[in-house]
Short mmCIF file of C-alpha atoms in Angstrom, two decimals:
data_model
loop_
_atom_site.label_atom_id
_atom_site.label_comp_id
_atom_site.label_asym_id
_atom_site.label_seq_id
_atom_site.Cartn_x
_atom_site.Cartn_y
_atom_site.Cartn_z
CA MET A 76 97.51 118.46 161.74
CA ALA A 77 95.05 118.11 158.87
CA ASP A 78 96.41 118.63 155.37
CA ASN A 79 94.42 121.55 153.98
CA ARG A 80 96.11 121.82 150.60
CA VAL A 81 93.74 122.36 147.71
CA LEU A 82 95.39 119.65 145.61
CA GLN A 83 95.79 116.24 147.18
CA PRO A 84 94.67 112.67 146.41
CA GLY A 85 90.94 112.61 145.96
CA THR A 86 90.66 116.29 145.07
CA ILE A 87 92.29 116.30 141.63
CA ASN A 88 90.79 115.25 138.30
CA ALA A 89 89.62 111.66 138.88
CA ASN A 90 90.66 110.64 135.37
CA VAL A 91 94.25 111.63 136.16
CA GLU A 92 94.27 109.35 139.20
CA LYS A 93 92.79 106.48 137.18
CA THR A 94 95.27 106.82 134.31
CA VAL A 95 98.05 104.21 134.11
CA TYR A 96 101.07 104.30 131.80
CA ALA A 97 103.01 101.10 132.34
CA VAL A 98 106.03 101.95 130.16
CA ARG A 99 107.13 104.44 132.84
CA GLY A 100 105.38 102.69 135.73
CA GLU A 101 106.39 100.56 138.71
CA LEU A 102 109.06 98.58 136.86
CA TYR A 103 110.74 101.69 135.49
CA LEU A 104 110.73 103.36 138.91
CA ARG A 105 112.27 100.27 140.51
CA ALA A 106 114.92 100.15 137.79
CA ALA A 107 115.72 103.84 138.34
CA GLN A 108 116.03 103.20 142.09
CA LEU A 109 118.42 100.29 141.50
CA GLN A 110 120.46 102.45 139.12
CA ALA A 111 120.73 105.17 141.78
CA GLU A 112 122.05 102.48 144.14
CA GLY A 113 124.80 101.65 141.66
CA LYS A 114 123.38 98.70 139.74
CA GLU A 115 123.91 98.66 135.96
CA ILE A 116 120.50 98.85 134.29
CA ILE A 117 119.66 98.06 130.68
CA PHE A 118 116.52 100.09 129.98
CA THR A 119 114.72 97.95 127.42
CA ASN A 120 111.34 99.20 128.64
CA VAL A 121 110.96 101.94 126.04
CA GLY A 122 111.79 102.29 122.35
CA ASN A 123 114.53 104.90 122.83
CA PRO A 124 117.21 104.00 120.25
CA HIS A 125 119.88 106.59 121.02
CA ALA A 126 119.74 105.85 124.76
CA LEU A 127 120.74 102.26 123.93
CA GLY A 128 123.62 103.20 121.68
CA GLN A 129 122.17 103.83 118.21
CA LEU A 130 124.18 106.60 116.60
CA PRO A 131 122.41 109.54 114.96
CA LEU A 132 122.53 109.79 111.18
CA THR A 133 125.19 112.31 110.18
CA PHE A 134 123.40 114.42 107.56
CA PRO A 135 120.38 115.46 109.64
CA ARG A 136 122.57 116.32 112.62
CA GLN A 137 124.87 118.42 110.41
CA VAL A 138 121.89 120.38 109.13
CA MET A 139 120.49 120.77 112.64
CA ALA A 140 123.86 122.06 113.88
CA LEU A 141 123.81 124.77 111.24
CA LEU A 142 120.19 125.62 112.02
CA GLN A 143 121.00 125.99 115.71
CA ALA A 144 124.10 128.10 114.99
CA PRO A 145 123.45 129.81 111.62
CA PHE A 146 126.45 132.10 112.12
CA LEU A 147 128.59 129.06 111.25
CA MET A 148 127.46 129.45 107.65
CA ASP A 149 129.31 132.79 107.54
CA HIS A 150 132.56 131.18 108.67
CA PRO A 151 135.18 131.11 105.92
CA ASP A 152 135.88 127.40 106.57
CA VAL A 153 132.24 126.26 106.67
CA GLY A 154 132.73 124.34 103.41
CA ARG A 155 135.50 122.30 105.02
CA MET A 156 133.39 121.48 108.08
CA PHE A 157 130.08 120.67 106.40
CA PRO A 158 129.12 119.14 103.04
CA ALA A 159 127.58 121.47 100.48
CA ASP A 160 124.15 119.82 100.56
CA ALA A 161 123.93 120.20 104.35
CA ILE A 162 124.72 123.90 104.04
CA ALA A 163 122.19 124.33 101.25
CA ARG A 164 119.49 122.50 103.23
CA ALA A 165 120.14 124.61 106.33
CA LYS A 166 119.78 127.81 104.32
CA LYS A 167 116.57 126.53 102.75
CA TYR A 168 115.07 125.57 106.10
CA LEU A 169 116.04 128.86 107.72
CA ALA A 170 114.11 130.56 104.95
CA TYR A 171 111.06 128.47 105.92
CA THR A 172 111.06 130.02 109.41
CA SER A 173 110.10 133.51 110.51
CA GLY A 174 113.29 134.03 112.50
CA GLY A 175 115.19 130.78 112.90
CA VAL A 176 114.55 127.87 115.22
CA GLY A 177 113.78 130.21 118.13
CA ALA A 178 110.64 131.64 116.47
CA TYR A 179 107.12 130.24 116.63
CA SER A 180 105.74 128.65 113.49
CA ASP A 181 102.19 128.32 112.20
CA SER A 182 100.18 126.21 114.66
CA ARG A 183 99.96 123.39 112.10
CA GLY A 184 103.70 123.60 111.47
CA LEU A 185 105.93 125.31 108.93
CA PRO A 186 104.23 125.36 105.51
CA GLY A 187 107.48 124.41 103.75
CA ILE A 188 107.91 121.29 105.89
CA ARG A 189 104.25 120.33 105.53
CA LYS A 190 104.73 120.52 101.78
CA GLU A 191 107.74 118.19 102.03
CA VAL A 192 105.69 115.73 104.12
CA ALA A 193 102.92 115.80 101.49
CA GLU A 194 105.48 115.11 98.74
CA PHE A 195 106.88 112.19 100.78
CA ILE A 196 103.39 110.70 101.15
CA GLN A 197 102.76 111.07 97.41
CA ARG A 198 106.07 109.34 96.57
CA ARG A 199 105.31 106.55 99.03
CA ASP A 200 101.68 105.92 98.03
CA GLY A 201 101.32 107.22 94.48
CA TYR A 202 98.45 109.51 95.44
CA PRO A 203 98.45 113.25 96.16
CA SER A 204 98.47 114.62 99.69
CA ASP A 205 97.27 118.08 100.74
CA PRO A 206 99.69 120.05 102.97
CA GLU A 207 96.68 121.86 104.44
CA HIS A 208 95.55 118.53 105.91
CA ILE A 209 98.90 117.78 107.54
CA PHE A 210 99.58 118.85 111.12
CA LEU A 211 103.14 118.77 112.45
CA THR A 212 103.22 117.85 116.14
CA ASP A 213 105.55 117.27 119.09
CA GLY A 214 105.94 113.58 118.27
CA ALA A 215 103.19 111.23 117.13
CA SER A 216 101.96 110.82 120.73
CA LYS A 217 100.89 114.46 120.81
CA ALA A 218 99.02 114.01 117.52
CA VAL A 219 97.19 110.94 118.85
CA ALA A 220 96.16 112.78 122.02
CA GLN A 221 95.10 115.85 120.07
CA PHE A 222 92.92 113.84 117.72
CA LEU A 223 91.35 111.72 120.48
CA ASN A 224 90.53 114.94 122.32
CA VAL A 225 88.29 115.87 119.40
CA VAL A 226 86.74 112.40 119.05
CA ILE A 227 85.87 111.67 122.70
CA ARG A 228 82.94 113.59 124.17
CA ASP A 229 82.15 111.59 127.32
CA GLU A 230 82.37 108.12 128.88
CA ARG A 231 79.85 106.72 126.42
CA ASP A 232 82.24 107.28 123.50
CA GLY A 233 84.33 104.20 122.74
CA ILE A 234 87.59 103.66 120.85
CA LEU A 235 88.40 100.19 119.47
CA CYS A 236 91.99 99.30 120.32
CA PRO A 237 94.03 96.14 119.75
CA ILE A 238 94.97 94.06 122.76
CA PRO A 239 97.86 94.01 123.41
CA GLN A 240 98.10 97.77 122.74
CA TYR A 241 100.55 100.59 123.29
CA PRO A 242 99.40 102.18 126.58
CA LEU A 243 99.42 105.66 125.04
CA TYR A 244 95.93 104.75 123.85
CA SER A 245 94.50 103.34 127.08
CA ALA A 246 96.03 106.17 129.11
CA THR A 247 94.83 108.94 126.79
CA ILE A 248 91.33 107.48 126.45
CA GLN A 249 91.09 107.29 130.26
CA LEU A 250 92.46 110.80 130.69
CA LEU A 251 89.87 112.18 128.28
CA GLY A 252 87.05 110.29 129.98
CA GLY A 253 86.26 107.88 127.14
CA THR A 254 85.93 104.09 127.01
CA LEU A 255 88.47 101.69 125.52
CA VAL A 256 86.81 98.90 123.54
CA PRO A 257 89.33 96.02 123.23
CA TYR A 258 89.71 93.63 120.32
CA LEU A 259 92.12 90.72 120.80
CA LEU A 260 94.98 89.89 118.45
CA ASP A 261 95.52 86.14 117.94
CA GLU A 262 98.83 85.13 119.49
CA GLU A 263 98.52 81.55 118.23
CA LYS A 264 98.54 82.90 114.66
CA GLY A 265 101.46 85.30 115.09
CA TRP A 266 99.37 88.10 116.61
CA ALA A 267 97.11 88.04 113.57
CA LEU A 268 94.20 90.41 113.15
CA ASP A 269 90.83 88.69 113.69
CA VAL A 270 88.39 90.82 111.72
CA GLU A 271 85.36 88.90 112.97
CA GLY A 272 86.60 89.54 116.50
CA VAL A 273 86.82 93.26 115.73
CA LYS A 274 83.23 93.29 114.45
CA LYS A 275 82.00 91.39 117.50
CA ALA A 276 83.81 93.73 119.91
CA CYS A 277 82.25 96.73 118.17
CA ARG A 278 78.73 95.34 118.16
CA ASP A 279 78.93 94.09 121.75
CA ALA A 280 80.02 97.56 122.86
CA LYS A 281 77.17 99.18 120.97
CA ARG A 282 74.69 96.84 122.67
CA ARG A 283 76.05 98.08 126.01
CA GLY A 284 75.25 101.64 124.99
CA ILE A 285 78.78 102.63 123.93
CA ASN A 286 79.03 104.94 120.93
CA VAL A 287 82.01 103.34 119.18
CA ARG A 288 83.53 106.19 117.16
CA ALA A 289 87.00 105.14 116.03
CA LEU A 290 89.23 102.12 115.48
CA VAL A 291 92.97 102.17 116.23
CA PHE A 292 95.48 99.83 114.64
CA ILE A 293 99.27 99.82 114.98
CA ASN A 294 101.26 98.61 111.96
CA PRO A 295 103.87 97.23 112.52
CA GLY A 296 102.54 96.28 115.93
CA ASN A 297 103.58 97.59 119.33
CA PRO A 298 104.21 95.56 121.49
CA THR A 299 103.54 92.53 119.29
CA GLY A 300 105.76 93.24 116.26
CA GLN A 301 103.42 91.80 113.62
CA CYS A 302 103.05 93.33 110.13
CA LEU A 303 99.59 93.60 108.58
CA SER A 304 98.97 92.42 105.04
CA GLU A 305 97.21 94.43 102.37
CA ASP A 306 94.17 92.15 102.77
CA ASN A 307 94.13 92.85 106.54
CA LEU A 308 94.11 96.59 105.85
CA LYS A 309 91.31 96.28 103.30
CA GLU A 310 89.26 94.37 105.88
CA LEU A 311 89.82 97.12 108.44
CA VAL A 312 88.72 99.76 105.95
CA SER A 313 85.58 97.74 105.21
CA VAL A 314 84.77 97.30 108.91
CA CYS A 315 85.13 101.03 109.53
CA LEU A 316 82.82 101.83 106.62
CA GLN A 317 80.22 99.29 107.77
CA GLU A 318 80.29 100.44 111.39
CA ARG A 319 80.78 104.18 110.65
CA LEU A 320 84.14 104.47 112.41
CA VAL A 321 87.08 106.80 111.98
CA LEU A 322 90.24 104.78 111.22
CA MET A 323 93.29 105.81 113.25
CA ALA A 324 96.44 104.40 111.62
CA ASP A 325 99.50 104.33 113.88
CA GLU A 326 102.28 103.80 111.31
CA VAL A 327 105.29 105.11 113.22
CA TYR A 328 107.29 101.89 112.69
CA GLN A 329 106.86 101.79 108.91
CA GLU A 330 110.63 101.63 108.29
CA ASN A 331 111.21 98.97 110.96
CA ILE A 332 110.54 95.85 108.87
CA TYR A 333 112.53 92.63 109.45
CA GLN A 334 110.96 90.21 106.94
CA ASP A 335 110.22 90.33 103.23
CA GLU A 336 106.84 88.60 102.99
CA ARG A 337 104.77 91.59 104.16
CA PRO A 338 106.44 94.91 103.33
CA PHE A 339 104.85 97.99 104.82
CA ILE A 340 101.89 99.38 102.94
CA SER A 341 100.13 102.47 104.24
CA SER A 342 96.45 102.63 105.08
CA LYS A 343 96.19 105.69 102.84
CA LYS A 344 97.41 103.72 99.81
CA VAL A 345 95.10 100.80 100.54
CA LEU A 346 92.18 103.18 100.92
CA MET A 347 92.90 104.98 97.64
CA ASP A 348 93.46 101.69 95.79
CA MET A 349 89.94 100.58 96.74
CA GLY A 350 88.41 103.15 94.39
CA PRO A 351 86.40 106.37 94.67
CA SER A 352 83.32 104.87 96.31
CA VAL A 353 85.50 103.88 99.27
CA SER A 354 88.37 106.37 99.11
CA SER A 355 86.04 109.37 99.29
CA SER A 356 84.02 107.99 102.21
CA LEU A 357 86.27 106.67 104.98
CA GLU A 358 87.55 109.15 107.57
CA LEU A 359 91.23 108.35 108.13
CA VAL A 360 93.99 109.89 110.24
CA SER A 361 97.56 108.57 109.89
CA PHE A 362 100.47 109.14 112.28
CA HIS A 363 104.24 109.15 111.78
CA THR A 364 107.30 110.26 113.75
CA VAL A 365 111.07 110.88 113.65
CA SER A 366 111.45 108.81 116.85
CA LYS A 367 111.54 105.38 115.20
CA GLY A 368 113.13 103.84 112.12
CA PRO A 369 116.78 104.58 111.37
CA PHE A 370 116.40 108.16 112.65
CA GLY A 371 115.46 107.15 116.21
CA GLU A 372 115.36 110.83 117.19
CA CYS A 373 113.01 110.47 120.17
CA GLY A 374 114.23 113.58 121.97
CA GLN A 375 113.64 115.83 118.97
CA ARG A 376 109.85 115.31 119.35
CA GLY A 377 108.89 115.49 115.68
CA GLY A 378 105.69 113.94 114.35
CA TYR A 379 102.78 114.49 112.00
CA MET A 380 99.22 113.44 111.34
CA GLU A 381 97.60 113.44 107.91
CA LEU A 382 93.82 113.90 107.74
CA THR A 383 91.85 112.21 104.96
CA ASN A 384 88.12 112.86 104.42
CA ILE A 385 87.84 114.73 107.73
CA HIS A 386 85.07 117.37 107.67
CA PRO A 387 86.54 120.84 106.93
CA ALA A 388 84.92 122.29 110.05
CA VAL A 389 86.55 119.58 112.18
CA VAL A 390 89.92 120.36 110.57
CA GLU A 391 89.37 123.96 111.69
CA GLU A 392 88.61 122.77 115.22
CA LEU A 393 91.86 120.80 115.22
CA TYR A 394 93.65 123.94 114.07
CA LYS A 395 92.07 125.83 116.97
CA MET A 396 93.26 123.13 119.38
CA SER A 397 96.77 123.37 117.96
CA SER A 398 96.69 127.14 118.31
CA ILE A 399 96.26 126.88 122.09
CA SER A 400 99.89 125.70 122.23
CA LEU A 401 100.87 128.32 119.63
CA SER A 402 103.40 126.16 117.79
CA PRO A 403 104.85 122.66 117.69
CA ASN A 404 108.56 122.74 118.49
CA VAL A 405 110.46 123.95 115.46
CA ASN A 406 113.46 121.63 115.85
CA GLY A 407 111.16 118.61 115.65
CA GLN A 408 109.48 120.02 112.53
CA LEU A 409 112.79 120.53 110.78
CA MET A 410 113.96 117.03 111.74
CA MET A 411 110.74 115.71 110.20
CA GLY A 412 111.63 117.52 106.98
CA LEU A 413 115.05 115.88 107.01
CA MET A 414 113.47 112.45 107.48
CA VAL A 415 110.90 112.73 104.68
CA ASN A 416 113.30 114.52 102.31
CA PRO A 417 116.69 112.78 102.63
CA PRO A 418 119.74 113.29 100.41
CA GLU A 419 119.21 112.13 96.84
CA HIS A 420 121.47 110.17 94.52
CA GLY A 421 124.23 112.51 93.36
CA ASP A 422 124.21 114.66 96.52
CA PRO A 423 127.50 114.76 98.47
CA SER A 424 125.89 113.24 101.57
CA TYR A 425 123.99 110.46 99.77
CA PRO A 426 126.61 107.64 100.02
CA ARG A 427 127.21 108.13 103.73
CA TYR A 428 123.53 108.60 104.52
CA THR A 429 122.43 105.44 102.71
CA ALA A 430 125.26 103.40 104.22
CA GLU A 431 124.43 104.53 107.78
CA ARG A 432 120.72 103.93 107.28
CA LYS A 433 121.27 100.43 105.85
CA ALA A 434 123.67 99.48 108.66
CA ILE A 435 121.09 100.39 111.32
CA LEU A 436 118.22 98.51 109.68
CA ASP A 437 120.35 95.45 108.88
CA SER A 438 121.54 95.28 112.48
CA LEU A 439 117.99 95.61 113.82
CA ARG A 440 116.91 92.70 111.62
CA ARG A 441 119.71 90.53 113.05
CA ARG A 442 118.82 91.59 116.60
CA ALA A 443 115.15 90.73 116.02
CA HIS A 444 116.21 87.17 115.14
CA ALA A 445 118.69 86.94 118.01
CA MET A 446 116.17 88.00 120.63
CA THR A 447 113.37 85.78 119.34
CA ASP A 448 115.70 82.79 119.16
CA GLY A 449 117.07 83.54 122.62
CA PHE A 450 113.64 83.59 124.24
CA ASN A 451 112.55 80.42 122.49
CA THR A 452 115.47 78.44 123.94
CA CYS A 453 113.98 78.87 127.43
CA GLN A 454 111.65 76.32 129.01
CA GLY A 455 108.28 77.96 129.58
CA VAL A 456 108.83 80.88 127.19
CA GLU A 457 107.29 81.20 123.74
CA CYS A 458 107.94 84.16 121.44
CA ASN A 459 106.56 85.00 118.00
CA PHE A 460 109.11 86.47 115.61
CA THR A 461 109.43 90.25 115.66
CA GLU A 462 108.41 90.99 112.06
CA GLY A 463 108.61 94.74 112.56
CA ALA A 464 108.72 97.63 115.07
CA MET A 465 111.26 97.49 117.93
CA TYR A 466 110.00 94.94 120.42
CA SER A 467 109.71 91.30 121.41
CA PHE A 468 106.65 90.23 123.40
CA PRO A 469 107.31 86.73 124.71
CA ARG A 470 104.74 84.73 126.62
CA VAL A 471 106.01 83.36 129.93
CA TYR A 472 104.29 80.25 131.29
CA LEU A 473 104.57 80.87 135.02
CA PRO A 474 104.39 77.88 137.42
CA PRO A 475 101.55 77.85 140.00
CA ALA A 476 104.02 78.47 142.82
CA ALA A 477 105.23 81.67 141.14
CA ILE A 478 101.65 82.87 140.69
CA ALA A 479 100.97 82.14 144.37
CA ALA A 480 104.14 84.01 145.41
CA ALA A 481 103.07 87.00 143.33
CA LYS A 482 99.65 87.01 144.96
CA ALA A 483 101.24 86.86 148.42
CA ALA A 484 103.41 89.85 147.46
CA GLY A 485 100.38 91.78 146.22
CA LYS A 486 101.64 91.82 142.65
CA ALA A 487 100.28 90.70 139.31
CA PRO A 488 102.23 87.57 138.28
CA ASP A 489 103.95 89.21 135.28
CA VAL A 490 104.85 92.27 137.38
CA PHE A 491 106.34 89.95 140.01
CA TYR A 492 108.38 88.15 137.34
CA CYS A 493 109.66 91.38 135.76
CA LEU A 494 110.60 92.84 139.15
CA ARG A 495 112.66 89.74 139.95
CA LEU A 496 114.23 90.01 136.47
CA VAL A 497 115.41 93.60 136.88
CA GLU A 498 116.65 92.98 140.41
CA ALA A 499 118.66 89.94 139.33
CA THR A 500 119.97 91.07 135.94
CA GLY A 501 119.39 94.81 135.54
CA ILE A 502 117.20 94.17 132.48
CA SER A 503 114.29 96.61 132.73
CA THR A 504 111.20 95.41 130.83
CA VAL A 505 107.45 96.09 130.90
CA PRO A 506 104.97 93.44 132.08
CA GLY A 507 102.37 92.33 129.57
CA SER A 508 99.56 93.48 131.85
CA GLY A 509 100.61 97.04 131.02
CA PHE A 510 99.54 96.47 127.41
CA GLY A 511 96.58 94.20 127.99
CA GLN A 512 96.70 90.46 127.36
CA LYS A 513 94.34 87.52 127.11
CA GLU A 514 93.15 86.47 130.53
CA GLY A 515 95.30 83.77 132.06
CA THR A 516 98.38 84.60 129.96
CA PHE A 517 101.53 86.44 131.03
CA HIS A 518 104.01 88.33 128.88
CA LEU A 519 106.76 90.92 128.98
CA ARG A 520 107.85 93.48 126.44
CA THR A 521 111.48 94.26 125.72
CA THR A 522 113.01 96.33 122.97
CA ILE A 523 115.42 94.80 120.47
CA LEU A 524 117.50 97.99 120.69
CA PRO A 525 120.50 97.06 122.89
CA ALA A 526 123.74 97.15 120.90
CA GLU A 527 124.21 94.09 118.73
CA SER A 528 127.53 93.34 120.42
CA LYS A 529 125.76 93.20 123.80
CA MET A 530 122.80 91.11 122.68
CA PRO A 531 124.36 87.65 123.29
CA GLU A 532 125.25 88.46 126.90
CA ILE A 533 121.84 90.07 127.55
CA MET A 534 120.09 86.93 126.31
CA ARG A 535 122.43 84.68 128.33
CA SER A 536 121.66 86.78 131.41
CA PHE A 537 117.94 86.43 130.80
CA GLN A 538 118.25 82.67 130.23
CA ARG A 539 120.20 82.21 133.51
CA PHE A 540 117.63 84.21 135.42
CA HIS A 541 114.70 82.36 133.90
CA SER A 542 116.25 78.97 134.60
CA ASP A 543 116.85 79.90 138.25
CA PHE A 544 113.33 81.34 138.55
CA MET A 545 111.74 78.18 137.18
CA LYS A 546 113.81 75.98 139.50
CA LYS A 547 112.82 78.07 142.50
CA TYR A 548 109.11 77.98 141.74
CA GLY A 549 108.75 74.44 140.48
CA GLY A 550 109.64 74.69 136.80
CA LYS A 551 106.59 72.69 135.77
CA ALA A 552 105.15 75.19 133.35
CA LYS A 553 103.81 73.59 130.16
CA LEU A 554 103.98 74.91 126.61
#
């Protein structure tokens, strides 16, 4: 009997069918299937810190507990259960709302929290920030999608994105009917930014009739883990001014830094430091989240975007877009407030908060070294150091026999490799083809988030698998 349902393949939005999001794609589904069959799976495919054992910071969770159950603040023993600064913060945040965490907020987010975000930005950069130009969102991903929805008009509108890139960008651009314009990062130089390559990619796209409208960069990089220098950022600002592009600054990993040579510096600060002729001209949107850094609160879905030099009428259109969903989730907004406005020196919670935060970041730095070193001990694997973010992105030099076996199986070579990896070891990764990679190269992305105590055995498991794989398929790959 014919299937007469209105919605079926071929009858839904074509852009939905074309959209691919590799982080939760074929490899993830295979890993979930293996887990259901009883195999132990280590999900390193997504930057989800708490799922891999990172403990939540105590102070923000104490405040959130009181916000969820405000009647606890009337309990006679509340002062024995919670520190005084957590109680005070909960009372302050409840006053920001119109009826607690169960009530809608302004569509841009709670004004009190937006003010705290603006104060955080001013402390970080040394320049004022306007709360009216800050939108609180359900994670940074929602902010990126919301902004791209305003930028992209049709398939002739292009967005410059780094390759490799986080597939949020490729998927969202496809979903909105736009065109991704790739610019390659230089793996041989530690995933360095090639500004001349960016200019060429932009101009080549324009010659093909693409209206290149915005440039995305991710700092620190995802999946590549590189940290951009101040000079790199100045060059990007200059390119965007020359080519009349909006600069989209994905800065969600700004606290995840594992080297001292290139500390994080925001695009907003670089822009303002370049003087009024530049700082008043470039259109910039910056993104941040509670999901990364020492907070790692992915499930809370708290994010923001700050708009700089965006036309007031466009800001109003963004407000209208936000209003369609009525309100970003209030728990995520309040968690954002707790991230940008932590306990201060002299507060009861300050010693514990700073100790917990330092322990997480110190451990991540050690894990970044351990994973890079572990990959580089393997024949046919080469991995740049993870300078920041949460990922390693090693290149795997696959032997011709492995590439032929992948083709026979109907798989891309890196997908084939990663499927064999998860089936043999339970380590769930993402193939490099899901992020984009230079033609003829193969990579995988894994987080550095597994518990530090488990990292040696995970790397030994990978090394055993890789050695067996190379023996099976010839092992003649050359570095």
